[in-house]
């Protein structure tokens, strides 16, 4: 039930108003002057939905009371209906300017009273709904922001940004583009995980993931997935990278170098592990793959399969490229041919090269020999 | 002018009763409240006049005007209204006489209400 605060110094007026309000289903609280009205508003708080306020009262008159209500952040939205006799229309105008919602002429007419009070209550309800809506909206936005932040811990930074961007839906829907896929995994990992303690296996994986993950982010790669010791990274999507093949090769070289450092330490602990990479450039379809409840941002196409096969065929420390990837970086990397490899599922053999290192003159010269000398 | 105004306007009392769904009990309560607080307003006007506080006459006159009108005590209401306006504008001429008239009208109103057993 709605509650009205009736403020009038005349008990006759308060009784009459309360009676008329009761007949339209509104409970009344009463106050004899402005000061006790403000006290009542503090006490009853949100209960009060409308204030009926007399102008002429002892202690604190209607103007002061109205001004106090309208300057209080918590009370400002409360509709205030001024109670006024017909010969006080000047003061009514002043009160309306000060923010009063309406006025009620004396002597009271129950029909007019009901109409004005109901209109004010409807305004108040609308305001309350708006406030509740705004609060819900703010909470929703906060949740989305929190989920985005949470999400970015699971997704590669590029995909997390994509998911929250305006054009995200369009990109997620799937598109074709040239891209470079990179697969890498550890040699000897299966044997290692069979013989080592689970804690040691997890420790090695954690170190390996941390080191490689850092290099993926540094080179702008999109990590599609990792499974145990295997990882798949692609370039040129969702963020276009004109130098995607070069980025992929530089990442692969940096990984090989970083792996050598890790492997040296592991070998002192008796863990013999190697590292191989396969890389292929080609047109592919990129976008959302999976099913409701579990989607990935993925790359689908022959290049992905070629990269995967090359990775399985790579010997420790090899970085194998398909012809298209090689063609894109032949000016900056030194390679050695490894022959025409017959890959499972492909009818024709694929001429493959292994990256030895960057050609002289390209920043950060790294050669396989330099890498091997670490170990 | 005030002599032409009835002490109690039966039409207004009938209207009041109708507006509360013919609840005589409520009308009686209202009349009792009016009879209880009325003397305070009359006295407040007299005391303000006695100490020369013309502005102090305005509020009690105003309150008496509206509660009297609600109960059909039209002569008190009309006199109070005249007092309220004169006092608000600082017109003191005849104000004392008007307050005395209000006292007389008030006593007549009490008698008339008692006669009709309005307050039960």
Short mmCIF file of C-alpha atoms in Angstrom, two decimals:
data_model
loop_
_atom_site.label_atom_id
_atom_site.label_comp_id
_atom_site.label_asym_id
_atom_site.label_seq_id
_atom_site.Cartn_x
_atom_site.Cartn_y
_atom_site.Cartn_z
CA UNK A 1 0.00 0.00 0.00
CA UNK A 2 1.26 3.48 -0.83
CA UNK A 3 1.92 5.89 1.99
CA UNK A 4 1.37 9.66 1.89
CA UNK A 5 2.86 12.12 4.32
CA UNK A 6 0.23 14.74 5.20
CA UNK A 7 1.77 17.96 6.50
CA UNK A 8 -0.68 20.50 7.90
CA UNK A 9 -0.89 22.33 11.20
CA UNK A 10 -4.67 21.94 11.28
CA UNK A 11 -5.82 18.62 12.69
CA UNK A 12 -9.13 19.07 10.84
CA UNK A 13 -7.28 19.23 7.52
CA UNK A 14 -5.03 16.28 8.38
CA UNK A 15 -7.99 14.13 9.39
CA UNK A 16 -9.93 15.01 6.25
CA UNK A 17 -6.99 14.35 3.95
CA UNK A 18 -6.15 11.06 5.67
CA UNK A 19 -9.77 10.01 5.32
CA UNK A 20 -9.95 10.85 1.62
CA UNK A 21 -6.60 9.14 0.99
CA UNK A 22 -7.76 6.00 2.82
CA UNK A 23 -10.79 5.82 0.56
CA UNK A 24 -8.44 5.46 -2.46
CA UNK A 25 -6.24 2.93 -0.68
CA UNK A 26 -3.48 5.21 0.56
CA UNK A 27 -2.17 5.13 4.11
CA UNK A 28 -1.19 8.40 5.77
CA UNK A 29 1.52 9.54 8.11
CA UNK A 30 0.91 12.97 9.62
CA UNK A 31 3.14 15.89 10.53
CA UNK A 32 2.09 19.21 12.07
CA UNK A 33 4.82 21.36 10.53
CA UNK A 34 7.80 21.32 8.18
CA UNK A 35 10.36 20.30 10.74
CA UNK A 36 8.42 17.25 11.92
CA UNK A 37 7.72 16.44 8.24
CA UNK A 38 11.47 16.25 7.51
CA UNK A 39 11.94 14.12 10.64
CA UNK A 40 9.15 11.82 9.46
CA UNK A 41 10.80 11.48 6.04
CA UNK A 42 14.03 10.47 7.75
CA UNK A 43 12.18 7.89 9.85
CA UNK A 44 9.89 6.37 7.22
CA UNK A 45 12.39 6.72 4.40
CA UNK A 46 11.31 4.94 1.25
CA UNK A 47 7.86 4.11 2.59
CA UNK A 48 6.51 7.55 1.73
CA UNK A 49 5.50 7.88 -1.92
CA UNK A 50 3.95 11.35 -1.93
CA UNK A 51 3.91 14.43 0.31
CA UNK A 52 0.87 16.67 0.78
CA UNK A 53 2.24 19.94 2.07
CA UNK A 54 0.48 22.97 3.52
CA UNK A 55 2.07 26.35 2.86
CA UNK A 56 1.34 28.23 6.07
CA UNK A 57 2.61 26.42 9.10
CA UNK A 58 4.45 27.32 12.33
CA UNK A 59 8.11 26.34 12.86
CA UNK A 60 8.99 25.65 9.26
CA UNK A 61 6.60 26.72 6.53
CA UNK A 62 5.80 25.00 3.24
CA UNK A 63 8.38 26.91 1.18
CA UNK A 64 11.25 26.01 3.47
CA UNK A 65 10.09 22.41 3.69
CA UNK A 66 9.75 22.12 -0.07
CA UNK A 67 13.20 23.66 -0.57
CA UNK A 68 14.69 21.21 1.95
CA UNK A 69 13.08 18.23 0.20
CA UNK A 70 14.17 19.35 -3.26
CA UNK A 71 17.76 19.97 -2.20
CA UNK A 72 18.12 16.56 -0.58
CA UNK A 73 19.50 13.99 -3.01
CA UNK A 74 17.60 11.17 -1.30
CA UNK A 75 14.24 13.00 -1.23
CA UNK A 76 14.35 15.09 -4.41
CA UNK A 77 12.36 12.54 -6.45
CA UNK A 78 9.44 12.55 -3.95
CA UNK A 79 6.40 14.22 -5.48
CA UNK A 80 5.14 17.10 -3.32
CA UNK A 81 1.56 18.31 -3.71
CA UNK A 82 0.95 21.74 -2.19
CA UNK A 83 -2.25 22.22 -0.21
CA UNK A 84 -3.59 25.65 -0.94
CA UNK A 85 -6.72 27.76 -0.75
CA UNK A 86 -7.94 29.44 -3.91
CA UNK A 87 -6.78 32.88 -2.76
CA UNK A 88 -3.17 31.69 -2.55
CA UNK A 89 -2.53 31.01 -6.21
CA UNK A 90 0.57 33.25 -6.20
CA UNK A 91 2.21 31.06 -3.62
CA UNK A 92 1.18 27.96 -5.59
CA UNK A 93 2.96 29.28 -8.66
CA UNK A 94 6.07 29.88 -6.58
CA UNK A 95 5.93 26.33 -5.20
CA UNK A 96 5.52 24.81 -8.65
CA UNK A 97 8.61 26.74 -9.75
CA UNK A 98 10.44 25.34 -6.75
CA UNK A 99 9.66 21.80 -7.87
CA UNK A 100 6.26 20.98 -6.37
CA UNK A 101 4.49 18.38 -8.50
CA UNK A 102 0.99 19.84 -8.22
CA UNK A 103 -1.38 21.62 -5.86
CA UNK A 104 -4.58 20.72 -4.14
CA UNK A 105 -7.17 23.43 -3.60
CA UNK A 106 -8.95 23.86 -0.27
CA UNK A 107 -11.66 23.04 0.56
CA UNK A 108 -10.77 19.52 -0.46
CA UNK A 109 -12.63 17.86 -3.24
CA UNK A 110 -12.12 14.09 -2.92
CA UNK A 111 -12.25 13.56 -6.69
CA UNK A 112 -9.56 16.14 -7.43
CA UNK A 113 -7.53 14.87 -4.49
CA UNK A 114 -7.66 11.29 -5.82
CA UNK A 115 -6.76 12.36 -9.36
CA UNK A 116 -3.75 14.50 -8.32
CA UNK A 117 -2.41 12.01 -5.81
CA UNK A 118 -2.73 9.12 -8.28
CA UNK A 119 -0.96 11.10 -11.01
CA UNK A 120 1.92 11.88 -8.65
CA UNK A 121 2.15 8.28 -7.51
CA UNK A 122 2.31 7.14 -11.13
CA UNK A 123 5.17 9.60 -11.76
CA UNK A 124 6.94 8.33 -8.70
CA UNK A 125 6.56 4.71 -9.79
CA UNK A 126 7.88 5.57 -13.22
CA UNK A 127 10.84 7.28 -11.61
CA UNK A 128 11.45 4.28 -9.35
CA UNK A 129 11.32 1.94 -12.34
CA UNK A 130 13.81 4.16 -14.17
CA UNK A 131 16.12 4.18 -11.18
CA UNK A 132 15.85 0.40 -10.80
CA UNK A 133 16.48 0.00 -14.52
CA UNK A 134 19.54 2.25 -14.42
CA UNK A 135 20.87 0.30 -11.44
CA UNK A 136 20.32 -3.02 -13.22
CA UNK A 137 22.01 -1.62 -16.32
CA UNK A 138 25.02 -0.48 -14.33
CA UNK A 139 25.25 -3.88 -12.69
CA UNK A 140 25.05 -5.61 -16.06
CA UNK A 141 27.80 -3.42 -17.51
CA UNK A 142 29.94 -4.15 -14.50
CA UNK A 143 29.35 -7.87 -14.95
CA UNK A 144 30.25 -7.66 -18.63
CA UNK A 145 33.45 -5.75 -17.82
CA UNK A 146 34.32 -8.33 -15.19
CA UNK A 147 33.60 -11.19 -17.58
CA UNK A 148 35.72 -9.55 -20.27
CA UNK A 149 38.59 -9.25 -17.82
CA UNK A 150 38.03 -12.84 -16.75
CA UNK A 151 37.73 -13.98 -20.36
CA UNK A 152 40.99 -12.36 -21.37
CA UNK A 153 42.77 -14.69 -18.97
CA UNK A 154 41.57 -17.66 -21.02
CA UNK A 155 41.75 -16.26 -24.52
CA UNK A 156 44.63 -14.84 -26.44
CA UNK A 157 44.66 -11.04 -26.03
CA UNK A 158 43.68 -10.50 -29.70
CA UNK A 159 40.64 -12.76 -29.44
CA UNK A 160 39.56 -11.25 -26.12
CA UNK A 161 39.72 -7.79 -27.68
CA UNK A 162 37.86 -9.03 -30.72
CA UNK A 163 35.07 -10.52 -28.65
CA UNK A 164 34.43 -7.15 -27.04
CA UNK A 165 34.77 -5.04 -30.20
CA UNK A 166 31.80 -3.79 -32.26
CA UNK A 167 32.84 -5.72 -35.37
CA UNK A 168 33.47 -8.83 -33.27
CA UNK A 169 30.28 -10.65 -34.27
CA UNK A 170 31.05 -10.23 -37.95
CA UNK A 171 34.59 -11.58 -37.58
CA UNK A 172 33.44 -14.43 -35.37
CA UNK A 173 30.94 -15.47 -38.03
CA UNK A 174 33.81 -16.68 -40.22
CA UNK A 175 35.89 -15.22 -43.05
CA UNK A 176 38.60 -16.31 -45.47
CA UNK A 177 42.05 -14.86 -45.37
CA UNK A 178 45.65 -15.80 -45.96
CA UNK A 179 47.21 -16.80 -42.66
CA UNK A 180 50.23 -18.56 -41.27
CA UNK A 181 49.76 -21.52 -38.95
CA UNK A 182 52.50 -22.61 -36.55
CA UNK A 183 52.50 -25.93 -34.69
CA UNK A 184 55.11 -26.82 -32.14
CA UNK A 185 55.60 -29.58 -29.64
CA UNK A 186 58.20 -31.38 -27.61
CA UNK A 187 60.14 -34.37 -28.80
CA UNK A 188 60.41 -37.17 -26.27
CA UNK A 189 57.62 -35.75 -24.14
CA UNK A 190 55.54 -38.95 -24.15
CA UNK A 191 58.45 -41.01 -22.90
CA UNK A 192 59.29 -38.31 -20.37
CA UNK A 193 55.76 -38.12 -18.98
CA UNK A 194 55.66 -41.89 -18.72
CA UNK A 195 58.80 -42.10 -16.65
CA UNK A 196 58.87 -38.84 -14.67
CA UNK A 197 56.88 -37.97 -11.57
CA UNK A 198 53.60 -36.14 -12.34
CA UNK A 199 54.87 -33.09 -10.40
CA UNK A 200 57.96 -32.97 -12.60
CA UNK A 201 55.87 -33.29 -15.76
CA UNK A 202 53.60 -30.45 -14.68
CA UNK A 203 56.60 -28.36 -13.63
CA UNK A 204 58.21 -28.77 -17.04
CA UNK A 205 54.96 -27.98 -18.84
CA UNK A 206 54.37 -24.90 -16.75
CA UNK A 207 57.84 -23.54 -17.50
CA UNK A 208 57.49 -24.39 -21.16
CA UNK A 209 54.05 -22.78 -21.49
CA UNK A 210 55.12 -19.65 -19.64
CA UNK A 211 58.19 -19.22 -21.83
CA UNK A 212 56.44 -19.92 -25.13
CA UNK A 213 53.31 -17.98 -24.18
CA UNK A 214 55.41 -14.89 -23.60
CA UNK A 215 56.96 -15.20 -27.07
CA UNK A 216 53.57 -15.75 -28.74
CA UNK A 217 52.23 -12.53 -27.23
CA UNK A 218 55.46 -10.67 -28.01
CA UNK A 219 55.20 -11.54 -31.71
CA UNK A 220 51.46 -10.90 -31.95
CA UNK A 221 50.46 -14.51 -32.55
CA UNK A 222 46.96 -15.78 -31.86
CA UNK A 223 47.12 -18.89 -29.72
CA UNK A 224 44.40 -21.19 -30.97
CA UNK A 225 44.94 -23.95 -28.47
CA UNK A 226 47.44 -25.92 -26.52
CA UNK A 227 47.12 -29.56 -25.67
CA UNK A 228 49.76 -30.90 -23.34
CA UNK A 229 53.07 -30.10 -24.99
CA UNK A 230 51.53 -29.12 -28.35
CA UNK A 231 50.51 -25.62 -29.33
CA UNK A 232 48.94 -24.07 -32.35
CA UNK A 233 49.44 -20.40 -33.08
CA UNK A 234 48.36 -18.44 -36.14
CA UNK A 235 49.15 -15.04 -37.56
CA UNK A 236 47.32 -12.39 -39.63
CA UNK A 237 44.04 -12.86 -37.82
CA UNK A 238 41.93 -11.49 -36.19
CA UNK A 239 44.35 -8.55 -36.37
CA UNK A 240 45.70 -8.21 -39.95
CA UNK A 241 49.51 -8.43 -40.08
CA UNK A 242 51.06 -7.72 -43.51
CA UNK A 243 54.31 -9.32 -42.23
CA UNK A 244 52.61 -12.38 -40.75
CA UNK A 245 55.02 -14.94 -42.16
CA UNK A 246 58.05 -13.00 -40.96
CA UNK A 247 56.47 -12.63 -37.51
CA UNK A 248 55.83 -16.39 -37.43
CA UNK A 249 59.41 -17.20 -38.40
CA UNK A 250 60.86 -14.75 -35.89
CA UNK A 251 58.67 -16.26 -33.19
CA UNK A 252 59.75 -19.78 -34.15
CA UNK A 253 63.41 -18.77 -33.96
CA UNK A 254 62.90 -17.07 -30.61
CA UNK A 255 61.12 -20.19 -29.34
CA UNK A 256 63.94 -22.41 -30.47
CA UNK A 257 66.45 -20.21 -28.71
CA UNK A 258 64.41 -20.03 -25.52
CA UNK A 259 63.84 -23.78 -25.62
CA UNK A 260 67.59 -24.37 -25.76
CA UNK A 261 68.00 -22.55 -22.46
CA UNK A 262 65.20 -24.56 -20.88
CA UNK A 263 66.48 -27.83 -22.31
CA UNK A 264 69.94 -27.24 -20.91
CA UNK A 265 68.57 -27.00 -17.40
CA UNK A 266 66.19 -29.94 -17.88
CA UNK A 267 68.96 -32.11 -19.18
CA UNK A 268 70.91 -31.53 -15.95
CA UNK A 269 67.84 -32.97 -14.17
CA UNK A 270 67.96 -35.92 -16.54
CA UNK A 271 65.06 -34.89 -18.76
CA UNK A 272 65.94 -35.28 -22.41
CA UNK A 273 63.51 -33.22 -24.46
CA UNK A 274 63.63 -31.77 -27.95
CA UNK A 275 61.54 -29.16 -29.73
CA UNK A 276 60.17 -29.10 -33.28
CA UNK A 277 58.13 -26.61 -35.27
CA UNK A 278 56.03 -26.86 -38.44
CA UNK A 279 54.79 -23.78 -40.24
CA UNK A 280 52.59 -23.26 -43.30
CA UNK A 281 51.06 -20.26 -45.03
CA UNK A 282 47.87 -20.48 -47.07
CA UNK A 283 44.26 -19.40 -47.37
CA UNK A 284 42.06 -20.55 -44.56
CA UNK A 285 38.70 -19.95 -42.95
CA UNK A 286 38.86 -18.23 -39.57
CA UNK A 287 36.17 -17.64 -37.00
CA UNK A 288 34.11 -19.31 -34.37
CA UNK A 289 34.34 -23.08 -34.33
CA UNK A 290 32.86 -25.48 -31.85
CA UNK A 291 29.42 -25.89 -30.35
CA UNK A 292 27.11 -24.11 -27.94
CA UNK A 293 28.85 -23.99 -24.59
CA UNK A 294 32.35 -24.44 -25.93
CA UNK A 295 33.54 -22.31 -28.81
CA UNK A 296 37.06 -21.53 -29.93
CA UNK A 297 38.33 -18.93 -32.29
CA UNK A 298 39.95 -21.13 -34.85
CA UNK A 299 41.62 -21.51 -38.22
CA UNK A 300 40.50 -24.20 -40.66
CA UNK A 301 42.22 -25.08 -43.95
CA UNK A 302 44.93 -27.10 -45.69
CA UNK A 303 47.67 -24.84 -44.27
CA UNK A 304 46.68 -25.90 -40.75
CA UNK A 305 46.98 -29.57 -41.61
CA UNK A 306 50.29 -29.05 -43.45
CA UNK A 307 51.73 -27.15 -40.46
CA UNK A 308 50.58 -29.90 -38.12
CA UNK A 309 52.10 -32.66 -40.27
CA UNK A 310 55.37 -30.73 -40.67
CA UNK A 311 55.54 -30.29 -36.91
CA UNK A 312 55.21 -34.06 -36.37
CA UNK A 313 57.90 -34.74 -38.97
CA UNK A 314 60.30 -32.08 -37.66
CA UNK A 315 63.31 -33.40 -35.85
CA UNK A 316 64.49 -31.73 -32.69
CA UNK A 317 65.41 -28.09 -33.37
CA UNK A 318 63.94 -28.05 -36.85
CA UNK A 319 61.60 -25.31 -38.09
CA UNK A 320 59.95 -26.67 -41.23
CA UNK A 321 58.24 -24.37 -43.74
CA UNK A 322 55.92 -25.08 -46.65
CA UNK A 323 56.81 -23.42 -50.01
CA UNK A 324 54.40 -20.52 -49.62
CA UNK A 325 55.77 -19.59 -46.18
CA UNK A 326 59.32 -19.98 -47.45
CA UNK A 327 58.65 -17.74 -50.48
CA UNK A 328 57.42 -14.96 -48.21
CA UNK A 329 60.56 -14.89 -46.05
CA UNK A 330 63.32 -16.16 -48.35
CA UNK A 331 65.03 -12.77 -48.30
CA UNK A 332 65.47 -12.75 -44.57
CA UNK A 333 66.02 -16.36 -43.56
CA UNK A 334 68.66 -18.87 -44.42
CA UNK A 335 67.23 -22.32 -45.06
CA UNK A 336 68.31 -25.79 -45.97
CA UNK A 337 66.14 -28.10 -48.05
CA UNK A 338 64.85 -31.21 -46.33
CA UNK A 339 63.33 -32.67 -49.50
CA UNK A 340 59.88 -33.32 -50.78
CA UNK A 341 57.91 -34.67 -47.86
CA UNK A 342 55.00 -36.99 -48.37
CA UNK A 343 52.40 -35.81 -45.86
CA UNK A 344 49.53 -37.99 -44.77
CA UNK A 345 46.33 -36.98 -46.57
CA UNK A 346 48.08 -35.10 -49.37
CA UNK A 347 48.45 -36.75 -52.76
CA UNK A 348 51.53 -34.78 -53.84
CA UNK A 349 54.75 -34.46 -51.88
CA UNK A 350 55.53 -31.00 -50.50
CA UNK A 351 58.97 -29.42 -50.99
CA UNK A 352 60.00 -28.45 -47.49
CA UNK A 353 62.80 -26.36 -46.01
CA UNK A 354 64.25 -26.07 -42.54
CA UNK A 355 65.09 -22.61 -41.21
CA UNK A 356 68.72 -22.40 -40.23
CA UNK A 357 68.62 -18.81 -39.05
CA UNK A 358 68.14 -15.21 -40.08
CA UNK A 359 70.28 -13.98 -42.93
CA UNK A 360 73.11 -11.62 -42.02
CA UNK A 361 71.85 -8.04 -41.85
CA UNK A 362 68.55 -8.99 -40.29
CA UNK A 363 68.21 -7.89 -36.71
CA UNK A 364 69.10 -10.43 -34.11
CA UNK A 365 71.04 -12.92 -36.23
CA UNK A 366 70.33 -16.37 -34.97
CA UNK A 367 71.58 -19.54 -36.47
CA UNK A 368 70.90 -23.10 -35.67
CA UNK A 369 74.58 -23.46 -34.95
CA UNK A 370 74.43 -20.66 -32.38
CA UNK A 371 71.40 -22.26 -30.81
CA UNK A 372 72.97 -25.69 -30.75
CA UNK A 373 76.13 -24.32 -29.17
CA UNK A 374 74.00 -23.45 -26.11
CA UNK A 375 73.37 -27.07 -25.53
CA UNK B 1 -21.07 41.78 5.35
CA UNK B 2 -20.32 39.07 7.86
CA UNK B 3 -23.79 39.21 9.31
CA UNK B 4 -25.19 37.88 6.07
CA UNK B 5 -22.92 34.87 6.19
CA UNK B 6 -24.50 31.94 8.05
CA UNK B 7 -22.81 30.71 11.22
CA UNK B 8 -23.12 27.17 9.92
CA UNK B 9 -23.77 26.37 6.26
CA UNK B 10 -25.89 23.21 6.25
CA UNK B 11 -25.23 22.59 2.55
CA UNK B 12 -21.45 22.36 3.18
CA UNK B 13 -21.96 20.06 6.15
CA UNK B 14 -24.16 17.82 3.97
CA UNK B 15 -21.49 17.85 1.26
CA UNK B 16 -18.82 16.94 3.79
CA UNK B 17 -20.90 14.06 5.07
CA UNK B 18 -21.47 12.82 1.53
CA UNK B 19 -17.78 13.06 0.66
CA UNK B 20 -16.97 10.61 3.48
CA UNK B 21 -19.67 8.19 2.46
CA UNK B 22 -22.27 9.33 5.01
CA UNK B 23 -19.98 8.44 7.91
CA UNK B 24 -21.56 10.47 10.75
CA UNK B 25 -19.03 9.10 13.18
CA UNK B 26 -16.19 10.60 11.16
CA UNK B 27 -17.98 13.95 10.81
CA UNK B 28 -18.42 13.98 14.60
CA UNK B 29 -14.70 13.26 15.12
CA UNK B 30 -13.81 16.02 12.72
CA UNK B 31 -16.13 18.49 14.45
CA UNK B 32 -14.68 17.51 17.83
CA UNK B 33 -11.16 18.15 16.51
CA UNK B 34 -12.30 21.50 15.14
CA UNK B 35 -13.90 22.52 18.45
CA UNK B 36 -10.75 21.43 20.29
CA UNK B 37 -8.22 23.35 18.22
CA UNK B 38 -10.36 26.38 17.26
CA UNK B 39 -9.95 28.21 20.60
CA UNK B 40 -6.14 28.04 20.22
CA UNK B 41 -6.31 29.86 16.90
CA UNK B 42 -8.74 32.51 18.17
CA UNK B 43 -6.55 33.05 21.24
CA UNK B 44 -3.40 33.20 19.12
CA UNK B 45 -4.95 35.99 17.03
CA UNK B 46 -5.97 37.92 20.16
CA UNK B 47 -2.56 37.55 21.80
CA UNK B 48 -0.74 38.66 18.65
CA UNK B 49 -2.99 41.73 18.44
CA UNK B 50 -2.42 42.47 22.12
CA UNK B 51 1.34 42.61 21.68
CA UNK B 52 1.03 44.55 18.42
CA UNK B 53 2.38 41.65 16.34
CA UNK B 54 0.29 42.11 13.19
CA UNK B 55 2.31 39.54 11.20
CA UNK B 56 1.70 37.04 14.00
CA UNK B 57 -2.03 37.22 13.29
CA UNK B 58 -1.68 35.84 9.76
CA UNK B 59 -1.05 32.16 10.47
CA UNK B 60 -3.77 31.45 13.05
CA UNK B 61 -6.25 33.38 10.89
CA UNK B 62 -5.21 31.33 7.88
CA UNK B 63 -5.58 28.00 9.68
CA UNK B 64 -8.93 28.95 11.22
CA UNK B 65 -10.14 30.08 7.80
CA UNK B 66 -9.53 26.72 6.15
CA UNK B 67 -10.63 24.37 8.94
CA UNK B 68 -13.80 26.43 9.46
CA UNK B 69 -14.57 26.24 5.75
CA UNK B 70 -14.16 22.46 5.84
CA UNK B 71 -16.86 22.17 8.53
CA UNK B 72 -19.24 24.76 7.11
CA UNK B 73 -18.46 27.32 9.86
CA UNK B 74 -18.67 29.99 7.22
CA UNK B 75 -18.93 33.13 9.31
CA UNK B 76 -15.69 32.34 11.21
CA UNK B 77 -14.09 31.38 7.91
CA UNK B 78 -15.01 34.61 6.15
CA UNK B 79 -13.95 36.82 9.09
CA UNK B 80 -10.67 34.89 9.44
CA UNK B 81 -9.98 35.29 5.75
CA UNK B 82 -10.47 39.07 5.97
CA UNK B 83 -8.18 39.21 9.02
CA UNK B 84 -5.53 37.08 7.31
CA UNK B 85 -5.42 39.34 4.24
CA UNK B 86 -5.46 42.61 6.18
CA UNK B 87 -2.75 41.40 8.54
CA UNK B 88 -0.58 40.08 5.70
CA UNK B 89 -0.76 43.46 3.97
CA UNK B 90 -0.14 45.29 7.27
CA UNK B 91 -3.55 47.02 7.27
CA UNK B 92 -4.19 47.52 10.97
CA UNK B 93 -7.27 49.71 10.68
CA UNK B 94 -10.30 47.78 11.95
CA UNK B 95 -8.18 44.70 12.56
CA UNK B 96 -8.81 44.68 16.30
CA UNK B 97 -12.57 44.91 15.70
CA UNK B 98 -12.37 42.06 13.22
CA UNK B 99 -10.57 39.85 15.73
CA UNK B 100 -13.27 40.63 18.28
CA UNK B 101 -15.89 39.71 15.66
CA UNK B 102 -14.07 36.43 15.08
CA UNK B 103 -14.29 35.67 18.80
CA UNK B 104 -18.03 36.33 18.77
CA UNK B 105 -18.56 34.28 15.63
CA UNK B 106 -16.48 31.46 17.13
CA UNK B 107 -18.66 31.33 20.25
CA UNK B 108 -21.80 31.33 18.11
CA UNK B 109 -20.35 28.49 16.05
CA UNK B 110 -19.61 26.39 19.14
CA UNK B 111 -23.18 26.95 20.33
CA UNK B 112 -24.66 26.07 16.94
CA UNK B 113 -22.56 22.90 16.64
CA UNK B 114 -23.49 21.81 20.13
CA UNK B 115 -27.13 22.54 19.42
CA UNK B 116 -27.00 20.22 16.39
CA UNK B 117 -24.88 17.72 18.27
CA UNK B 118 -22.44 17.83 15.37
CA UNK B 119 -19.57 16.64 17.53
CA UNK B 120 -21.73 13.82 18.85
#
